[in-house]
Amino acid sequence: MLNQSFKKGSLSNGLRYILYPVKDTSLVCVNMFYFVGSRDEEPDKTGFAHLFEHLMFAGSEQAPSFDNEVESAGGVNNAFTTQDYTDYFIELPADNVELALWLESDRMRHLNINEKSLNIQKNVVIEEFKETHLNQPYGDLFHILSDLCYTKHPYRWPTIGLSPEHIEKATIEDVQSFYDKWYQPNNAILAISGKFNENIEDLIKKYFENIPSNLISERNYPIDPPIEHQVKKIVKRDVPLNLIVIAFAMPGRLSPEYSTYDILSDILGNDNSSRLYASLVKEKKLFISVDASIMGSVDPGLMIISGIVKPSVDVSKAEAALWDELVNFNKKPITDRELEKVKNMYLSSLSMDIYDLQKLGFELSFYEALSKAELLFENYDVYRSITKEDIMSLADRILNPDRAFVLNYLKK
Amino acid sequence: MRPNVIIPKEPEIPCVEEFSLNNKTKLYTYSTQRTDLVSLYITVPCGYKYATNPVVGKFAWEMIKAGTNKKSSIQIAEELNYYGASLDISVNPDSVNISLVALKDFFLQAIDLLFELLTDAIYPKKELLLQKQETLGILKIENKKVESIANKNFYKLLFGANHPYGRYIKYSDIFLTQRKNLLNFAKKYFDFSQSLWGLAGNYDNEIIRSVTEHFNVLPVLNIEDYAINSKEPAKKSLHINKKSSLQTAIKMGCQIKSLREKDYPYFLIGQTIFGGYFGSRLNKNIREEKGLTYGIFSRTNHFKYQSVWSIAAEVKADQTNFAIKEIRTEYEKFINEPINDEELNRVRNYMMGTSLFAFDGAFNIIKNQLKMNDLGVSVDSYYKNLFYVIKNANEKEIREKFAEYVPWEKMIVVTAGKVETR
C-alpha cells in the first residue's frame, strides 16, 4: 500500500508545514501553497490572483532575481493559480533545500513590488490570455460556461480573468493590498517532499518563524441557489466541430457526497469504457468524443459532461441522445465490476500523482488547507466505501434536464 | 541571510539491471517499492516511415486497441480500466513507443492483454471509421492553431514534403486509409527483432517471467532499419496568413549534428544559455524585459537519424518583425560577446542539478534508458561526457561550438498569423 507516513507541524505565526520523506531520491520539492485564488478577486478586477502569481517571481528584498537563485542551485520552479488557490514549487537537489526555504520566506516577508515589473507582467499575462484563451479554438469555453452556471458566486469568472482590460487596470496599490491581505504565513501551507535531513524543522523555524502575520478575513461568498428550470445558451464561433456541454451543480469539496459525484462522473464518462463513450461514440456513432468530470472546486461546483458531435449529425439529435443516456442511467444497474473498475482507476491515478514529488507536495498542502493533509489517503477509504445504491440515488436526484445548464458551442 | 549554495554534484548514473529476452534483445529493469504501479515500456523501430501514407503506420499501431478475434474495443478498454491501466502508443517516423502502466495486482493480466493486442489485432472496419472521424476532428482543431500551423510547416520546409520528418498528415491521408492497409502493415512491419524493452516500478519475478515468455511469441522479421537523406530547404522563410489571429507563431531553426557527437554537450550548454531554460537570454529579453510573449524557448529535437534545433514563440501580432530582429540581435551577441562567469556558473549548476531529474524515480530512469538506446547512445558514455563538459568547458568553446552547430545562414524562419512578416 502507498506510504502514508508524514509529519505535520505549525509555527506561532500560523504557518503550517508538512514533511513527507522519500527515500529513493536525491531531489527535494519545496511547495508553498497560498489559499487565495480568483474567487477572492473583485468583480471589476478579475484575473488579478493569476497576475499576482507572475509578480511573485519579480524578486524580493534579499533575492532580487528569484529564478536565477533557483537555477544557480540546480533547480526548477513554477507556479499555478486556480479559482481557489495559488501553488508555488521549487524542485532542486536535496543539498540546497535551505536555499529554497530562504527564497520562499523572503518573498513571503518582503516582495519587491514595483511599477516596472507590474507593467511587464501585465503584457506577459495578456499574451498568455491570447495564447491560451482568445487565440485558440474553444478557448473562451470556460468564460461562457462560468457565466452561464453562476450568477452570484465569484466562480462566474475564470482564473485568467474576464478580459485583458481587467488585467490592464491593475495598479501598484492593488498589488500591495492583495499581498498584504492574502500572502500571510497563516494563509499558507509549506510542504516538503523528497530527501531532507533531520534538521529540516529547525530550518523552517529559522526562516519563517519571525514573519509576522495578519488576520485573514473570513470568506463569505454568495452561493447560487439551485435552478428550477434548465438554463441554456447557444453560441457560434469559428470552430470546426459542434460541442455540447451539460453541467450540473454539485456540492463543494468537503461535502460528504463529493466523492459520490466523482464516481458517478467516472462511470458516465471517464475513458473509453465509460457508459457515455460506449453508447454515444461506439454504438450510436453520434459523437466523436465524450467526457464527464467534476471541477473539484472548494465551494459548490460543477459536474460537467461534454461531447464533440460528429459533423454529419444534427446537434439537437445528439443532445437528445445524450439526455436519453443521462435520464435512463438507473435503468441499467451498476454492476460490481463496473464499480470496482472506477475505484481501481481512482487508485491508479492517485498512485501516479503521489509518485511525483511536486504533485505529492501540492496535494498534501491542498488537503491541509481544506481540513487536514491525511485526507489525501483517507479519501481512498471513502471512495472504497461508496455503494451502488449511493450512486444510483444520486443519479436519480441530479441527472435531470430541469436542473442542468446546457451550452451548445457551435461552428459558424 | 542568504544560505550558501551547494554546487550540485555530478549525479550518479543509476545501475539498471539487464535481462536477455533473446540473444539480441534486452529487458532493462529498475525496481522501486515506492509505488503500487508497474510500467512496461517497449520501443519498436518500425514507425510510420515504412508506409507511403503515414496514417497507415500510425493507425496500424494505435488501433491494436480496437479489437482482436476474441475481444471488442469496448471489452479491451474495460479490461484496461479495470486493471487501473493506461496503454499509450505513440508512433513517430522511425519508432513506436508503447507504455503500459497498471496497478501491480493486475499487471500480469494487463500483460496478457497487451500481448493479445500485439499479436491478434483485427482492425474492425467500423472501428477504423470511428478512428478516422476522431483523427479528422482533432486535425481540424489543430489546423486552427497558429502554433501547430507554424510547427508542421517548419518541418516540411526543413526536410521536404515527402521526407518522413517533414511529411505531415493531410485530410486525404485519413480518407485513403483502408483496413487492408493496416493488416498489411502489421504483417510486414510488426517486427520485434530490434525492439527495446524496459520494466519499472514495483514488479516481481513473476512479472519478469511473464514478459520473457510473451516476448517469445512476438514476430521476428529482421527488418533492416534505414535513414532517408533530406535535401537543403527550398527557401529560407515562409509565412502562412491567418488573418483573424491575435498572435503570430514563430518557429525557426535548422538541422544540427547528432547528440552522438563528442562535442554535442558544448552546443547544449550554449543552447541552454541562449534559449533553453527560463533564465535564458531569449526569455529574459523577449518575455521578461519586453513583454512580447508568454514564453519563448529554443530546444533540440532528436529524430533517430537527424537532429533539429528550433526556437518557438507566439508573439504580439504587430511585433513579429521586431521579435525576429531581437532574436537575431541576441544570437549575434551570444556568438560575439564573452559569457560572464556568473551566467556560465549558473548554467553549469542548472544543467548538473536538473540532470538528476532524468535519473529520479524508476519510471524516468527506464524511459531515459530506452530513449537513449533508441537514438544509438549509451546512457553511461553520454552522461559521463556531458558531466565532464559541463564542469570543464570554457566560455569560448561554448560560443564557438554554438556558432558551428547553428550558423545563422542555415536558419529557416516560419511564421503563421496575421502579419505578413517579409
PDB file of N, CA, C and O in Angstrom, chain A residues 22 24-26 62 67-69 71-72 74 95-96 102 120-121 123 127-128 131 134-136 238 271 273 282 310 337 344-345 348 352 355, chain B residues 1-2 6 9 32 34 73 78 81-82 84 127 133 144-145 245-247 277-279 284 288 294 314 316 346 349-350 353 360-363:
ATOM      1  N   VAL A  22      11.033  10.979   1.299  1.00  0.00           N
ATOM      2  CA  VAL A  22      11.054   9.932   0.262  1.00  0.00           C
ATOM      3  C   VAL A  22      12.485   9.420   0.186  1.00  0.00           C
ATOM      4  O   VAL A  22      13.424  10.212   0.061  1.00  0.00           O
ATOM      5  N   ASP A  24      14.165   6.962  -1.958  1.00  0.00           N
ATOM      6  CA  ASP A  24      14.993   6.723  -3.158  1.00  0.00           C
ATOM      7  C   ASP A  24      14.998   7.920  -4.117  1.00  0.00           C
ATOM      8  O   ASP A  24      14.686   7.792  -5.280  1.00  0.00           O
ATOM      9  N   THR A  25      15.358   9.074  -3.593  1.00  0.00           N
ATOM     10  CA  THR A  25      15.502  10.246  -4.467  1.00  0.00           C
ATOM     11  C   THR A  25      16.645  11.114  -3.956  1.00  0.00           C
ATOM     12  O   THR A  25      16.972  11.068  -2.767  1.00  0.00           O
ATOM     13  N   SER A  26      17.241  11.887  -4.832  1.00  0.00           N
ATOM     14  CA  SER A  26      18.253  12.852  -4.375  1.00  0.00           C
ATOM     15  C   SER A  26      17.711  14.273  -4.538  1.00  0.00           C
ATOM     16  O   SER A  26      18.454  15.238  -4.433  1.00  0.00           O
ATOM     17  N   GLN A  62      15.881  40.383  -0.355  1.00  0.00           N
ATOM     18  CA  GLN A  62      17.264  39.875  -0.374  1.00  0.00           C
ATOM     19  C   GLN A  62      17.603  39.104  -1.643  1.00  0.00           C
ATOM     20  O   GLN A  62      18.765  38.838  -1.915  1.00  0.00           O
ATOM     21  N   ASP A  67      14.367  33.545 -10.045  1.00  0.00           N
ATOM     22  CA  ASP A  67      14.683  32.448 -10.974  1.00  0.00           C
ATOM     23  C   ASP A  67      16.185  32.153 -11.014  1.00  0.00           C
ATOM     24  O   ASP A  67      16.595  30.999 -11.023  1.00  0.00           O
ATOM     25  N   ASN A  68      16.993  33.213 -11.050  1.00  0.00           N
ATOM     26  CA  ASN A  68      18.444  32.998 -11.085  1.00  0.00           C
ATOM     27  C   ASN A  68      18.924  32.216  -9.867  1.00  0.00           C
ATOM     28  O   ASN A  68      19.810  31.363  -9.974  1.00  0.00           O
ATOM     29  N   GLU A  69      18.348  32.530  -8.720  1.00  0.00           N
ATOM     30  CA  GLU A  69      18.765  31.843  -7.481  1.00  0.00           C
ATOM     31  C   GLU A  69      18.467  30.349  -7.580  1.00  0.00           C
ATOM     32  O   GLU A  69      19.302  29.516  -7.232  1.00  0.00           O
ATOM     33  N   GLU A  71      17.944  28.540 -10.288  1.00  0.00           N
ATOM     34  CA  GLU A  71      18.729  27.903 -11.348  1.00  0.00           C
ATOM     35  C   GLU A  71      20.183  27.696 -10.911  1.00  0.00           C
ATOM     36  O   GLU A  71      20.788  26.666 -11.203  1.00  0.00           O
ATOM     37  N   SER A  72      20.712  28.672 -10.173  1.00  0.00           N
ATOM     38  CA  SER A  72      22.095  28.529  -9.679  1.00  0.00           C
ATOM     39  C   SER A  72      22.227  27.382  -8.694  1.00  0.00           C
ATOM     40  O   SER A  72      23.318  26.856  -8.495  1.00  0.00           O
ATOM     41  N   GLY A  74      20.690  24.619  -9.123  1.00  0.00           N
ATOM     42  CA  GLY A  74      20.431  23.386  -9.872  1.00  0.00           C
ATOM     43  C   GLY A  74      18.981  22.963  -9.892  1.00  0.00           C
ATOM     44  O   GLY A  74      18.676  21.780 -10.071  1.00  0.00           O
ATOM     45  N   ASP A  95      20.553  18.892  -1.369  1.00  0.00           N
ATOM     46  CA  ASP A  95      21.537  19.678  -0.611  1.00  0.00           C
ATOM     47  C   ASP A  95      21.133  21.151  -0.518  1.00  0.00           C
ATOM     48  O   ASP A  95      21.589  21.866   0.374  1.00  0.00           O
ATOM     49  N   ASN A  96      20.359  21.617  -1.461  1.00  0.00           N
ATOM     50  CA  ASN A  96      20.029  23.049  -1.498  1.00  0.00           C
ATOM     51  C   ASN A  96      18.631  23.377  -0.974  1.00  0.00           C
ATOM     52  O   ASN A  96      18.088  24.444  -1.278  1.00  0.00           O
ATOM     53  N   TRP A 102      14.791  29.728   2.130  1.00  0.00           N
ATOM     54  CA  TRP A 102      15.154  31.153   2.236  1.00  0.00           C
ATOM     55  C   TRP A 102      14.401  31.975   1.186  1.00  0.00           C
ATOM     56  O   TRP A 102      13.830  33.033   1.492  1.00  0.00           O
ATOM     57  N   ILE A 120       5.450  45.032 -17.122  1.00  0.00           N
ATOM     58  CA  ILE A 120       5.916  43.936 -17.985  1.00  0.00           C
ATOM     59  C   ILE A 120       5.028  42.701 -17.811  1.00  0.00           C
ATOM     60  O   ILE A 120       4.589  42.089 -18.781  1.00  0.00           O
ATOM     61  N   GLN A 121       4.741  42.357 -16.564  1.00  0.00           N
ATOM     62  CA  GLN A 121       3.957  41.138 -16.342  1.00  0.00           C
ATOM     63  C   GLN A 121       2.511  41.295 -16.812  1.00  0.00           C
ATOM     64  O   GLN A 121       1.877  40.317 -17.199  1.00  0.00           O
ATOM     65  N   ASN A 123       1.769  42.780 -19.597  1.00  0.00           N
ATOM     66  CA  ASN A 123       1.912  42.420 -21.012  1.00  0.00           C
ATOM     67  C   ASN A 123       2.054  40.914 -21.199  1.00  0.00           C
ATOM     68  O   ASN A 123       1.436  40.325 -22.087  1.00  0.00           O
ATOM     69  N   GLU A 127      -0.547  38.394 -23.140  1.00  0.00           N
ATOM     70  CA  GLU A 127      -0.151  37.451 -24.202  1.00  0.00           C
ATOM     71  C   GLU A 127      -0.547  36.014 -23.827  1.00  0.00           C
ATOM     72  O   GLU A 127      -0.960  35.235 -24.682  1.00  0.00           O
ATOM     73  N   GLU A 128      -0.435  35.691 -22.553  1.00  0.00           N
ATOM     74  CA  GLU A 128      -0.879  34.360 -22.097  1.00  0.00           C
ATOM     75  C   GLU A 128      -2.389  34.207 -22.320  1.00  0.00           C
ATOM     76  O   GLU A 128      -2.865  33.153 -22.756  1.00  0.00           O
ATOM     77  N   GLU A 131      -2.801  33.542 -25.918  1.00  0.00           N
ATOM     78  CA  GLU A 131      -2.255  32.253 -26.344  1.00  0.00           C
ATOM     79  C   GLU A 131      -3.116  31.091 -25.856  1.00  0.00           C
ATOM     80  O   GLU A 131      -3.273  30.093 -26.551  1.00  0.00           O
ATOM     81  N   LEU A 134      -7.920  33.367 -26.086  1.00  0.00           N
ATOM     82  CA  LEU A 134      -8.549  34.125 -27.169  1.00  0.00           C
ATOM     83  C   LEU A 134      -8.151  33.631 -28.548  1.00  0.00           C
ATOM     84  O   LEU A 134      -8.906  33.761 -29.504  1.00  0.00           O
ATOM     85  N   ASN A 135      -6.950  33.088 -28.650  1.00  0.00           N
ATOM     86  CA  ASN A 135      -6.430  32.698 -29.968  1.00  0.00           C
ATOM     87  C   ASN A 135      -6.458  31.186 -30.164  1.00  0.00           C
ATOM     88  O   ASN A 135      -5.685  30.645 -30.935  1.00  0.00           O
ATOM     89  N   GLN A 136      -7.329  30.509 -29.427  1.00  0.00           N
ATOM     90  CA  GLN A 136      -7.420  29.047 -29.508  1.00  0.00           C
ATOM     91  C   GLN A 136      -8.851  28.650 -29.837  1.00  0.00           C
ATOM     92  O   GLN A 136      -9.794  29.244 -29.296  1.00  0.00           O
ATOM     93  N   ASP A 238     -15.796  30.490 -34.610  1.00  0.00           N
ATOM     94  CA  ASP A 238     -15.002  29.952 -35.708  1.00  0.00           C
ATOM     95  C   ASP A 238     -14.297  28.667 -35.252  1.00  0.00           C
ATOM     96  O   ASP A 238     -13.102  28.666 -34.954  1.00  0.00           O
ATOM     97  N   ASP A 271     -12.918   7.903 -19.736  1.00  0.00           N
ATOM     98  CA  ASP A 271     -12.210   6.987 -20.643  1.00  0.00           C
ATOM     99  C   ASP A 271     -13.164   6.157 -21.523  1.00  0.00           C
ATOM    100  O   ASP A 271     -14.379   6.303 -21.478  1.00  0.00           O
ATOM    101  N   SER A 273     -14.185   3.075 -21.768  1.00  0.00           N
ATOM    102  CA  SER A 273     -15.141   2.021 -21.438  1.00  0.00           C
ATOM    103  C   SER A 273     -16.326   2.595 -20.674  1.00  0.00           C
ATOM    104  O   SER A 273     -17.181   1.859 -20.197  1.00  0.00           O
ATOM    105  N   LYS A 282     -19.350   4.756 -29.664  1.00  0.00           N
ATOM    106  CA  LYS A 282     -19.147   3.444 -30.300  1.00  0.00           C
ATOM    107  C   LYS A 282     -20.439   2.881 -30.904  1.00  0.00           C
ATOM    108  O   LYS A 282     -20.448   2.424 -32.033  1.00  0.00           O
ATOM    109  N   LYS A 310     -20.394  14.515 -34.052  1.00  0.00           N
ATOM    110  CA  LYS A 310     -19.903  14.161 -35.398  1.00  0.00           C
ATOM    111  C   LYS A 310     -20.425  15.166 -36.421  1.00  0.00           C
ATOM    112  O   LYS A 310     -21.586  15.602 -36.336  1.00  0.00           O
ATOM    113  N   ARG A 337     -18.519  -5.175 -10.961  1.00  0.00           N
ATOM    114  CA  ARG A 337     -17.262  -4.979 -11.689  1.00  0.00           C
ATOM    115  C   ARG A 337     -17.132  -3.530 -12.181  1.00  0.00           C
ATOM    116  O   ARG A 337     -16.050  -2.957 -12.174  1.00  0.00           O
ATOM    117  N   ASN A 344     -10.632   1.206  -9.050  1.00  0.00           N
ATOM    118  CA  ASN A 344      -9.255   0.878  -9.443  1.00  0.00           C
ATOM    119  C   ASN A 344      -8.619   2.030 -10.226  1.00  0.00           C
ATOM    120  O   ASN A 344      -7.434   2.342 -10.065  1.00  0.00           O
ATOM    121  N   MET A 345      -9.423   2.660 -11.091  1.00  0.00           N
ATOM    122  CA  MET A 345      -8.895   3.795 -11.862  1.00  0.00           C
ATOM    123  C   MET A 345      -8.508   4.928 -10.918  1.00  0.00           C
ATOM    124  O   MET A 345      -7.501   5.608 -11.110  1.00  0.00           O
ATOM    125  N   SER A 348      -5.214   4.011  -9.163  1.00  0.00           N
ATOM    126  CA  SER A 348      -4.094   4.113 -10.092  1.00  0.00           C
ATOM    127  C   SER A 348      -3.694   5.576 -10.307  1.00  0.00           C
ATOM    128  O   SER A 348      -2.515   5.933 -10.294  1.00  0.00           O
ATOM    129  N   MET A 352      -0.172   7.402  -9.226  1.00  0.00           N
ATOM    130  CA  MET A 352       0.657   8.133 -10.186  1.00  0.00           C
ATOM    131  C   MET A 352       0.961   9.539  -9.655  1.00  0.00           C
ATOM    132  O   MET A 352       2.096  10.000  -9.721  1.00  0.00           O
ATOM    133  N   TYR A 355       3.522   9.648  -6.747  1.00  0.00           N
ATOM    134  CA  TYR A 355       4.895   9.250  -7.077  1.00  0.00           C
ATOM    135  C   TYR A 355       5.716  10.466  -7.475  1.00  0.00           C
ATOM    136  O   TYR A 355       6.932  10.469  -7.390  1.00  0.00           O
TER     137      TYR A 355
ATOM    138  N   MET B   1      19.547  36.130   5.852  1.00  0.00           N
ATOM    139  CA  MET B   1      20.863  35.879   5.240  1.00  0.00           C
ATOM    140  C   MET B   1      20.777  34.729   4.229  1.00  0.00           C
ATOM    141  O   MET B   1      20.237  33.680   4.518  1.00  0.00           O
ATOM    142  N   ARG B   2      21.357  35.012   3.095  1.00  0.00           N
ATOM    143  CA  ARG B   2      21.308  34.015   2.033  1.00  0.00           C
ATOM    144  C   ARG B   2      22.182  32.805   2.392  1.00  0.00           C
ATOM    145  O   ARG B   2      23.375  32.944   2.664  1.00  0.00           O
ATOM    146  N   ILE B   6      25.061  25.015  -2.451  1.00  0.00           N
ATOM    147  CA  ILE B   6      25.974  23.884  -2.631  1.00  0.00           C
ATOM    148  C   ILE B   6      25.968  23.515  -4.101  1.00  0.00           C
ATOM    149  O   ILE B   6      24.904  23.245  -4.680  1.00  0.00           O
ATOM    150  N   LYS B   9      26.290  18.267  -7.228  1.00  0.00           N
ATOM    151  CA  LYS B   9      27.295  17.230  -7.509  1.00  0.00           C
ATOM    152  C   LYS B   9      26.940  16.501  -8.800  1.00  0.00           C
ATOM    153  O   LYS B   9      25.779  16.472  -9.202  1.00  0.00           O
ATOM    154  N   THR B  32      11.325  -0.308  -7.707  1.00  0.00           N
ATOM    155  CA  THR B  32      11.095   0.560  -6.549  1.00  0.00           C
ATOM    156  C   THR B  32       9.883   0.062  -5.780  1.00  0.00           C
ATOM    157  O   THR B  32       8.930  -0.453  -6.373  1.00  0.00           O
ATOM    158  N   ARG B  34       8.317   2.219  -3.875  1.00  0.00           N
ATOM    159  CA  ARG B  34       7.652   3.469  -3.504  1.00  0.00           C
ATOM    160  C   ARG B  34       6.288   3.647  -4.204  1.00  0.00           C
ATOM    161  O   ARG B  34       5.706   4.710  -4.192  1.00  0.00           O
ATOM    162  N   SER B  73     -13.436  -3.564 -28.936  1.00  0.00           N
ATOM    163  CA  SER B  73     -12.709  -2.401 -28.406  1.00  0.00           C
ATOM    164  C   SER B  73     -13.218  -2.009 -27.020  1.00  0.00           C
ATOM    165  O   SER B  73     -12.442  -1.604 -26.161  1.00  0.00           O
ATOM    166  N   GLU B  78     -12.451  -1.728 -21.266  1.00  0.00           N
ATOM    167  CA  GLU B  78     -12.961  -2.056 -19.939  1.00  0.00           C
ATOM    168  C   GLU B  78     -11.916  -2.810 -19.130  1.00  0.00           C
ATOM    169  O   GLU B  78     -11.692  -2.527 -17.956  1.00  0.00           O
ATOM    170  N   ASN B  81      -9.150  -0.407 -18.030  1.00  0.00           N
ATOM    171  CA  ASN B  81      -9.634   0.440 -16.934  1.00  0.00           C
ATOM    172  C   ASN B  81      -9.731  -0.369 -15.636  1.00  0.00           C
ATOM    173  O   ASN B  81      -9.374   0.113 -14.563  1.00  0.00           O
ATOM    174  N   TYR B  82     -10.207  -1.593 -15.739  1.00  0.00           N
ATOM    175  CA  TYR B  82     -10.359  -2.422 -14.535  1.00  0.00           C
ATOM    176  C   TYR B  82      -9.001  -2.691 -13.876  1.00  0.00           C
ATOM    177  O   TYR B  82      -8.890  -2.751 -12.658  1.00  0.00           O
ATOM    178  N   GLY B  84      -6.706  -0.644 -13.749  1.00  0.00           N
ATOM    179  CA  GLY B  84      -6.122   0.661 -13.420  1.00  0.00           C
ATOM    180  C   GLY B  84      -4.984   0.974 -14.377  1.00  0.00           C
ATOM    181  O   GLY B  84      -3.979   1.583 -14.005  1.00  0.00           O
ATOM    182  N   GLU B 127     -14.550   0.241 -36.541  1.00  0.00           N
ATOM    183  CA  GLU B 127     -13.621   0.936 -35.649  1.00  0.00           C
ATOM    184  C   GLU B 127     -12.708   1.875 -36.444  1.00  0.00           C
ATOM    185  O   GLU B 127     -12.359   2.954 -35.978  1.00  0.00           O
ATOM    186  N   GLN B 133     -12.770   9.396 -38.120  1.00  0.00           N
ATOM    187  CA  GLN B 133     -13.549  10.595 -37.759  1.00  0.00           C
ATOM    188  C   GLN B 133     -12.908  11.341 -36.590  1.00  0.00           C
ATOM    189  O   GLN B 133     -12.834  12.565 -36.579  1.00  0.00           O
ATOM    190  N   LYS B 144      -6.488  24.970 -36.752  1.00  0.00           N
ATOM    191  CA  LYS B 144      -6.931  26.323 -36.407  1.00  0.00           C
ATOM    192  C   LYS B 144      -5.889  27.048 -35.550  1.00  0.00           C
ATOM    193  O   LYS B 144      -6.016  28.231 -35.272  1.00  0.00           O
ATOM    194  N   LYS B 145      -4.897  26.301 -35.056  1.00  0.00           N
ATOM    195  CA  LYS B 145      -3.938  26.888 -34.111  1.00  0.00           C
ATOM    196  C   LYS B 145      -2.691  27.352 -34.849  1.00  0.00           C
ATOM    197  O   LYS B 145      -2.049  26.549 -35.539  1.00  0.00           O
ATOM    198  N   SER B 245      -5.982  35.973 -36.615  1.00  0.00           N
ATOM    199  CA  SER B 245      -5.192  35.605 -35.439  1.00  0.00           C
ATOM    200  C   SER B 245      -4.728  36.819 -34.632  1.00  0.00           C
ATOM    201  O   SER B 245      -4.308  37.830 -35.184  1.00  0.00           O
ATOM    202  N   LEU B 246      -4.784  36.679 -33.289  1.00  0.00           N
ATOM    203  CA  LEU B 246      -4.342  37.765 -32.411  1.00  0.00           C
ATOM    204  C   LEU B 246      -2.831  37.726 -32.179  1.00  0.00           C
ATOM    205  O   LEU B 246      -2.247  38.683 -31.704  1.00  0.00           O
ATOM    206  N   GLN B 247      -2.252  36.564 -32.441  1.00  0.00           N
ATOM    207  CA  GLN B 247      -0.807  36.424 -32.254  1.00  0.00           C
ATOM    208  C   GLN B 247      -0.207  35.763 -33.493  1.00  0.00           C
ATOM    209  O   GLN B 247      -0.917  35.095 -34.240  1.00  0.00           O
ATOM    210  N   TYR B 277      16.341  27.560 -21.119  1.00  0.00           N
ATOM    211  CA  TYR B 277      15.749  27.494 -19.775  1.00  0.00           C
ATOM    212  C   TYR B 277      15.096  28.833 -19.473  1.00  0.00           C
ATOM    213  O   TYR B 277      15.181  29.774 -20.265  1.00  0.00           O
ATOM    214  N   PHE B 278      14.391  28.899 -18.333  1.00  0.00           N
ATOM    215  CA  PHE B 278      13.604  30.092 -18.062  1.00  0.00           C
ATOM    216  C   PHE B 278      14.476  31.351 -17.993  1.00  0.00           C
ATOM    217  O   PHE B 278      14.085  32.416 -18.449  1.00  0.00           O
ATOM    218  N   GLY B 279      15.685  31.205 -17.439  1.00  0.00           N
ATOM    219  CA  GLY B 279      16.562  32.371 -17.306  1.00  0.00           C
ATOM    220  C   GLY B 279      17.387  32.656 -18.551  1.00  0.00           C
ATOM    221  O   GLY B 279      18.385  33.390 -18.484  1.00  0.00           O
ATOM    222  N   LYS B 284      14.647  36.219 -21.211  1.00  0.00           N
ATOM    223  CA  LYS B 284      14.883  37.454 -20.443  1.00  0.00           C
ATOM    224  C   LYS B 284      14.542  38.666 -21.294  1.00  0.00           C
ATOM    225  O   LYS B 284      13.863  39.591 -20.822  1.00  0.00           O
ATOM    226  N   GLU B 288      10.666  38.773 -20.384  1.00  0.00           N
ATOM    227  CA  GLU B 288      10.802  39.461 -19.100  1.00  0.00           C
ATOM    228  C   GLU B 288      11.153  40.954 -19.226  1.00  0.00           C
ATOM    229  O   GLU B 288      10.892  41.716 -18.314  1.00  0.00           O
ATOM    230  N   TYR B 294       4.208  35.180 -24.034  1.00  0.00           N
ATOM    231  CA  TYR B 294       4.035  34.438 -22.781  1.00  0.00           C
ATOM    232  C   TYR B 294       5.273  33.568 -22.523  1.00  0.00           C
ATOM    233  O   TYR B 294       5.620  33.283 -21.388  1.00  0.00           O
ATOM    234  N   GLU B 314       4.878  32.413 -29.509  1.00  0.00           N
ATOM    235  CA  GLU B 314       3.732  33.130 -30.068  1.00  0.00           C
ATOM    236  C   GLU B 314       3.832  34.555 -29.547  1.00  0.00           C
ATOM    237  O   GLU B 314       3.912  34.766 -28.339  1.00  0.00           O
ATOM    238  N   LYS B 316       3.003  39.022 -29.934  1.00  0.00           N
ATOM    239  CA  LYS B 316       2.041  40.044 -30.340  1.00  0.00           C
ATOM    240  C   LYS B 316       2.094  40.163 -31.867  1.00  0.00           C
ATOM    241  O   LYS B 316       3.184  40.365 -32.429  1.00  0.00           O
ATOM    242  N   ARG B 346      25.976  29.709 -13.361  1.00  0.00           N
ATOM    243  CA  ARG B 346      24.555  29.430 -13.116  1.00  0.00           C
ATOM    244  C   ARG B 346      24.093  28.277 -14.018  1.00  0.00           C
ATOM    245  O   ARG B 346      23.423  27.352 -13.563  1.00  0.00           O
ATOM    246  N   ASN B 349      25.526  24.893 -13.001  1.00  0.00           N
ATOM    247  CA  ASN B 349      24.793  24.331 -11.857  1.00  0.00           C
ATOM    248  C   ASN B 349      23.396  23.863 -12.264  1.00  0.00           C
ATOM    249  O   ASN B 349      22.925  22.803 -11.842  1.00  0.00           O
ATOM    250  N   TYR B 350      22.755  24.679 -13.093  1.00  0.00           N
ATOM    251  CA  TYR B 350      21.403  24.348 -13.524  1.00  0.00           C
ATOM    252  C   TYR B 350      21.409  23.014 -14.298  1.00  0.00           C
ATOM    253  O   TYR B 350      20.597  22.122 -14.034  1.00  0.00           O
ATOM    254  N   GLY B 353      22.335  20.086 -11.918  1.00  0.00           N
ATOM    255  CA  GLY B 353      21.233  19.816 -10.977  1.00  0.00           C
ATOM    256  C   GLY B 353      20.051  19.167 -11.677  1.00  0.00           C
ATOM    257  O   GLY B 353      19.494  18.174 -11.202  1.00  0.00           O
ATOM    258  N   ASP B 360      15.728  10.379 -11.689  1.00  0.00           N
ATOM    259  CA  ASP B 360      14.941  10.360 -10.463  1.00  0.00           C
ATOM    260  C   ASP B 360      13.700   9.494 -10.638  1.00  0.00           C
ATOM    261  O   ASP B 360      12.806   9.813 -11.411  1.00  0.00           O
ATOM    262  N   GLY B 361      13.663   8.422  -9.907  1.00  0.00           N
ATOM    263  CA  GLY B 361      12.493   7.551  -9.951  1.00  0.00           C
ATOM    264  C   GLY B 361      12.626   6.506 -11.054  1.00  0.00           C
ATOM    265  O   GLY B 361      13.164   6.765 -12.122  1.00  0.00           O
ATOM    266  N   ALA B 362      12.102   5.334 -10.748  1.00  0.00           N
ATOM    267  CA  ALA B 362      12.258   4.184 -11.636  1.00  0.00           C
ATOM    268  C   ALA B 362      11.701   4.453 -13.038  1.00  0.00           C
ATOM    269  O   ALA B 362      12.311   4.063 -14.038  1.00  0.00           O
ATOM    270  N   PHE B 363      10.562   5.126 -13.122  1.00  0.00           N
ATOM    271  CA  PHE B 363       9.929   5.315 -14.437  1.00  0.00           C
ATOM    272  C   PHE B 363      10.798   6.190 -15.340  1.00  0.00           C
ATOM    273  O   PHE B 363      11.006   5.879 -16.510  1.00  0.00           O
TER     274      PHE B 363
END
